[in-house]
XYZ file of C-alpha atoms in Angstrom:
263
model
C -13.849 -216.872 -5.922
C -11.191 -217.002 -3.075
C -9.178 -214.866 -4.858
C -11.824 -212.352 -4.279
C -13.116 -213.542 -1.110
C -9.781 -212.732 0.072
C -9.593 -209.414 -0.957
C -12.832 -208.403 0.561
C -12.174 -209.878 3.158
C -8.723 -208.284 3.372
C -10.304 -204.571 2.625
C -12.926 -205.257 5.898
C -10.518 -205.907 7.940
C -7.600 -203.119 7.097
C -11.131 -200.579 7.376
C -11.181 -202.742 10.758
C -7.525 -202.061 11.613
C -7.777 -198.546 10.967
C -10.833 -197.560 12.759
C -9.407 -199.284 15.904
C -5.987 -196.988 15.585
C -8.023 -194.101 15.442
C -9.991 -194.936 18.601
C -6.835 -195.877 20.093
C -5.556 -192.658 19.294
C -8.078 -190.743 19.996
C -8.949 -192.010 23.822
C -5.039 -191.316 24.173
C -5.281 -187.878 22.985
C -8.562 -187.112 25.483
C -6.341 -188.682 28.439
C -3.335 -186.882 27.530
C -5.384 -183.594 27.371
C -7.138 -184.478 30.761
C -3.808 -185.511 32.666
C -2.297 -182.267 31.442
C -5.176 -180.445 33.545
C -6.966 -179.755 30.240
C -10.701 -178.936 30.926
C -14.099 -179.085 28.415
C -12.983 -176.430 25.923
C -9.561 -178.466 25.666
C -11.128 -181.430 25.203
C -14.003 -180.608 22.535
C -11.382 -178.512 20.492
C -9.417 -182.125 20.230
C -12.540 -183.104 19.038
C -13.386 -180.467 16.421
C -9.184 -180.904 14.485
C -10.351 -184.434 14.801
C -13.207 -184.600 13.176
C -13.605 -181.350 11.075
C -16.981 -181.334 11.453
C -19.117 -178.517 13.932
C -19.028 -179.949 17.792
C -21.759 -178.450 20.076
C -21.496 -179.257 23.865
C -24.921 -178.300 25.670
C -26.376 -178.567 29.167
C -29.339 -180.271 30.645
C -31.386 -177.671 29.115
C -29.984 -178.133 25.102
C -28.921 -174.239 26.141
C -25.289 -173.721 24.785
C -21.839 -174.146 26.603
C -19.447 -174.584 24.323
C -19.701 -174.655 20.329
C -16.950 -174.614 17.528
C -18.302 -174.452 14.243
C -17.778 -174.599 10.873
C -18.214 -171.448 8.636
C -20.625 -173.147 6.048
C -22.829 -174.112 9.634
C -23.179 -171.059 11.730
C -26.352 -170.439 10.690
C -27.857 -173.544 12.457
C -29.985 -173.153 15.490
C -30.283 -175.806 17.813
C -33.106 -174.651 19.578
C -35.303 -175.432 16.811
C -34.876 -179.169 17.475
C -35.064 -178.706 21.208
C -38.566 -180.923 21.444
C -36.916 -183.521 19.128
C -34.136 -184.272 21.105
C -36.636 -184.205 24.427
C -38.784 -186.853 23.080
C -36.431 -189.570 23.181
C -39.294 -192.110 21.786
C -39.840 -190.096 18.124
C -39.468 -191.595 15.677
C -36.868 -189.031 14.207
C -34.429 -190.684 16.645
C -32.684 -193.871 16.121
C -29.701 -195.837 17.944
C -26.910 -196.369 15.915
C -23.625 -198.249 16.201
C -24.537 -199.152 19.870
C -21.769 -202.310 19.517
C -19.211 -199.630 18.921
C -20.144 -197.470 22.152
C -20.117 -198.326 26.211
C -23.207 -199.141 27.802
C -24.456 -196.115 29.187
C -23.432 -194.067 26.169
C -25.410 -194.636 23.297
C -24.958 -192.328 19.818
C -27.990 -190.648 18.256
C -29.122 -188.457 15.079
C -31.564 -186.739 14.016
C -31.865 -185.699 10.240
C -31.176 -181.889 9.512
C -33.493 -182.084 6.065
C -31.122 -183.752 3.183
C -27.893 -183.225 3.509
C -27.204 -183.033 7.321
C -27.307 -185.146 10.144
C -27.417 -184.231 14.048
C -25.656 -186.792 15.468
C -25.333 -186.438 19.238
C -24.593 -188.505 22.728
C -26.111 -187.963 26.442
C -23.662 -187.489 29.133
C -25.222 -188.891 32.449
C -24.262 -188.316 35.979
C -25.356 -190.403 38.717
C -28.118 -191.513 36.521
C -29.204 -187.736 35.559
C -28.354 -186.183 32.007
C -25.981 -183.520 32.402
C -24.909 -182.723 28.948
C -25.036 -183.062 25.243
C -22.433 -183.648 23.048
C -23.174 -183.363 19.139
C -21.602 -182.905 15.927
C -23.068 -181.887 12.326
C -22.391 -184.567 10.202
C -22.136 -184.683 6.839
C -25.289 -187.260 5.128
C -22.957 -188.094 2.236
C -19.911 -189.265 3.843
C -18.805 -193.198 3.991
C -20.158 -196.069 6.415
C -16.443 -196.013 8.000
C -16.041 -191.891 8.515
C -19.574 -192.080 9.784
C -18.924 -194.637 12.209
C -15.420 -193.535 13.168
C -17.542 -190.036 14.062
C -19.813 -192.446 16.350
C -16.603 -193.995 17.747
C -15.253 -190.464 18.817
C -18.306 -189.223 20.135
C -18.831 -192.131 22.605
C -14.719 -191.790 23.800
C -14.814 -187.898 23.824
C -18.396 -188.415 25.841
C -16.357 -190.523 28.462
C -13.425 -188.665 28.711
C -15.716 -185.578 29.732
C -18.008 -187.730 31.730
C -14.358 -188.737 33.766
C -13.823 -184.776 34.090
C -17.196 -183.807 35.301
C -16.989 -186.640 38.028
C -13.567 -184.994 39.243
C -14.986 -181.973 39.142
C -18.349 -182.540 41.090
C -16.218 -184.490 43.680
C -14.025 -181.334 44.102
C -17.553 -179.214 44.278
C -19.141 -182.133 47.081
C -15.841 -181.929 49.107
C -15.713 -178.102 49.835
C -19.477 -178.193 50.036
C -19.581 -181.231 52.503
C -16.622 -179.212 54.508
C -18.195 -175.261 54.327
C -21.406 -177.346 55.855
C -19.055 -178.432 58.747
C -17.090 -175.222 59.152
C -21.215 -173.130 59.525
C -21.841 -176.182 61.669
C -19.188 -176.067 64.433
C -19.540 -171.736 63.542
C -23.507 -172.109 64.957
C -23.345 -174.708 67.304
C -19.796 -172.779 69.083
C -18.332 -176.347 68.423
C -14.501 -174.773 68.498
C -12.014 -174.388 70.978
C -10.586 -171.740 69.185
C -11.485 -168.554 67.257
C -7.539 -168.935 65.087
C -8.339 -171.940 64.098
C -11.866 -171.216 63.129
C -10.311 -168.363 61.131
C -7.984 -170.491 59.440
C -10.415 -172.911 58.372
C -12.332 -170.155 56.938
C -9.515 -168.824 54.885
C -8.759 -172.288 53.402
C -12.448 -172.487 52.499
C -12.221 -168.519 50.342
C -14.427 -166.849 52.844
C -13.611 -163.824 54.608
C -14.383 -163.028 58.334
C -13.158 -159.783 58.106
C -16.550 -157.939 56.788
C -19.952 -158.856 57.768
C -21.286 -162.184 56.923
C -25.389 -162.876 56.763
C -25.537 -166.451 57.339
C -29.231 -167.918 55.937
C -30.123 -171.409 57.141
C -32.635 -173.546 55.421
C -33.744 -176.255 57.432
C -35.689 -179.514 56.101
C -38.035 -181.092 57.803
C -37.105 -184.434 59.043
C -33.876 -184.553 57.040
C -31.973 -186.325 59.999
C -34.599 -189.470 59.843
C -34.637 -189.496 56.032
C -30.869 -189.323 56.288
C -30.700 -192.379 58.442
C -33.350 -194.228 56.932
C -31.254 -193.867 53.281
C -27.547 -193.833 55.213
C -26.513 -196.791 53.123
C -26.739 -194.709 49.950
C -23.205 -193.197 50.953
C -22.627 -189.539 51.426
C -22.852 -188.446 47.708
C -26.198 -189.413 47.550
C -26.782 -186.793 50.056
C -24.219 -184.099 48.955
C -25.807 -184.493 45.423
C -29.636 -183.867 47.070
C -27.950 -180.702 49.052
C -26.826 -179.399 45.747
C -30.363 -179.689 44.321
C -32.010 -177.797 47.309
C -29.198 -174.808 47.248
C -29.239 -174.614 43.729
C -33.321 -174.249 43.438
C -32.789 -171.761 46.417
C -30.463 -169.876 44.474
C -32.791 -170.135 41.294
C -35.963 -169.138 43.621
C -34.140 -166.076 45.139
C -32.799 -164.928 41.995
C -36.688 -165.406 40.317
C -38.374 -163.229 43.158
C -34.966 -160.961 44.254
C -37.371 -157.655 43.630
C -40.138 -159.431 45.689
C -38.134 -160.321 48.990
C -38.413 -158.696 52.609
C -36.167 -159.717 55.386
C -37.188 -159.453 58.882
C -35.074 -159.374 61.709
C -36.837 -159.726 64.626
């Protein structure tokens, strides 16, 4: 009986041993590819010569961003399992190997009929989902490949959340500056027009053609500002991004239906 205790035991642990390389060396291989300046497409390839299997990255919206897939599973359409994925309570849904993942990243499936399984992970920002990232997984594969899948899922997840972050801070900070560049503009807060132009340039716009400048202004912004100062200014560069980009959305919706007057 010890003799064989010792071998199972012995097996567990080497599947143990090996599963913990191949996390190892996969969150190396995602920080490698994000030190080298590697962006999303880098970073899900890594993910597809990993794995083998069909990786789907998708928006907020399940809508498609980046996809490499598998001959035998181009025919899948993800948009038929849109309402699944949005009802986070069916019962079609189940967390798995949550011990094996981080706290805020948890790995889900949903069954594709017999033989295929959705499995999938929500990237969050700030406490908002941003994307999806999924793979088609095989039903008949082993407990270990399945949860070595789960394991790279949850680091690749990470390692994009970590590049999304750097990006949105690069987005805030020439946001947060353009807003202070229109500010002084309006409110002749300059003592001179060089300089003015040189901030301009740094920012990618150009003075030398017209410019329509459109100001929306929210009503009592400043007090809700100082009421909710201790948020920090993210808080408030992420709201500004909300209200431009439902602008933008709005404006594009109605473009045919808009009339400017200039008094």
């Amino acid at each position: 009986y010890v003799r064989i205790f010792n071998k199972v035991y012995e097996a567990i642990l080497n599947k143990k041993e090996i599963l913990l390389k191949k996390s190892a060396e996969i969150t190396y291989m995602m920080t490698k590819t994000l030190i080298a300046g590697g962006n999303i497409h880098d970073i899900i390839l890594k993910l597809y010569k990993i794995l083998n299997k069909s990786v789907f990255f998708l928006n907020n919206k399940l809508e498609i961003v980046e996809k490499i897939e598998n001959s035998e599973e181009s025919n899948i359409n993800i948009s038929d399992y849109k309402n699944v994925i949005f009802e986070h309570d069916s019962k079609l849904i189940m967390k798995i190997n949550q011990n094996e993942c981080y706290d805020d990243i948890k790995v889900k499936e949903i069954n594709f009929g017999e033989d295929k399984v959705f499995k999938y992970v929500i990237i969050e920002l700030r406490k908002n989902i941003n994307n999806y990232l999924a793979i088609i997984e095989p039903n008949m594969i082993s407990e270990s490949e399945k949860l070595l899948d789960s394991t790279a899922l949850c680091n690749v997840a990470t390692a994009i959340k970590l590049q999304k972050l750097k990006e949105l801070a690069i987005i805030e900070t020439k946001e947060k500056l353009k807003y202070d560049f229109f500010d002084d503009l309006i409110n002749e807060a300059y003592t001179s027009l060089d300089i003015m132009e040189k901030r301009a340039a740094t920012l990618g716009l150009n003075f030398m053609f017209w410019n329509i400048i459109f100001i929306f202004d929210i009503d009592n912004f400043e007090q809700y500002y100082k009421e909710n100062f201790h948020k920090g200014e993210h808080y408030f560069q992420e709201i500004k991004m909300k209200i431009k980009d439902n602008i933008i959305e709005q404006l594009e919706r109605y473009r045919d239906n808009i009339g400017f007057f200039i008094p």
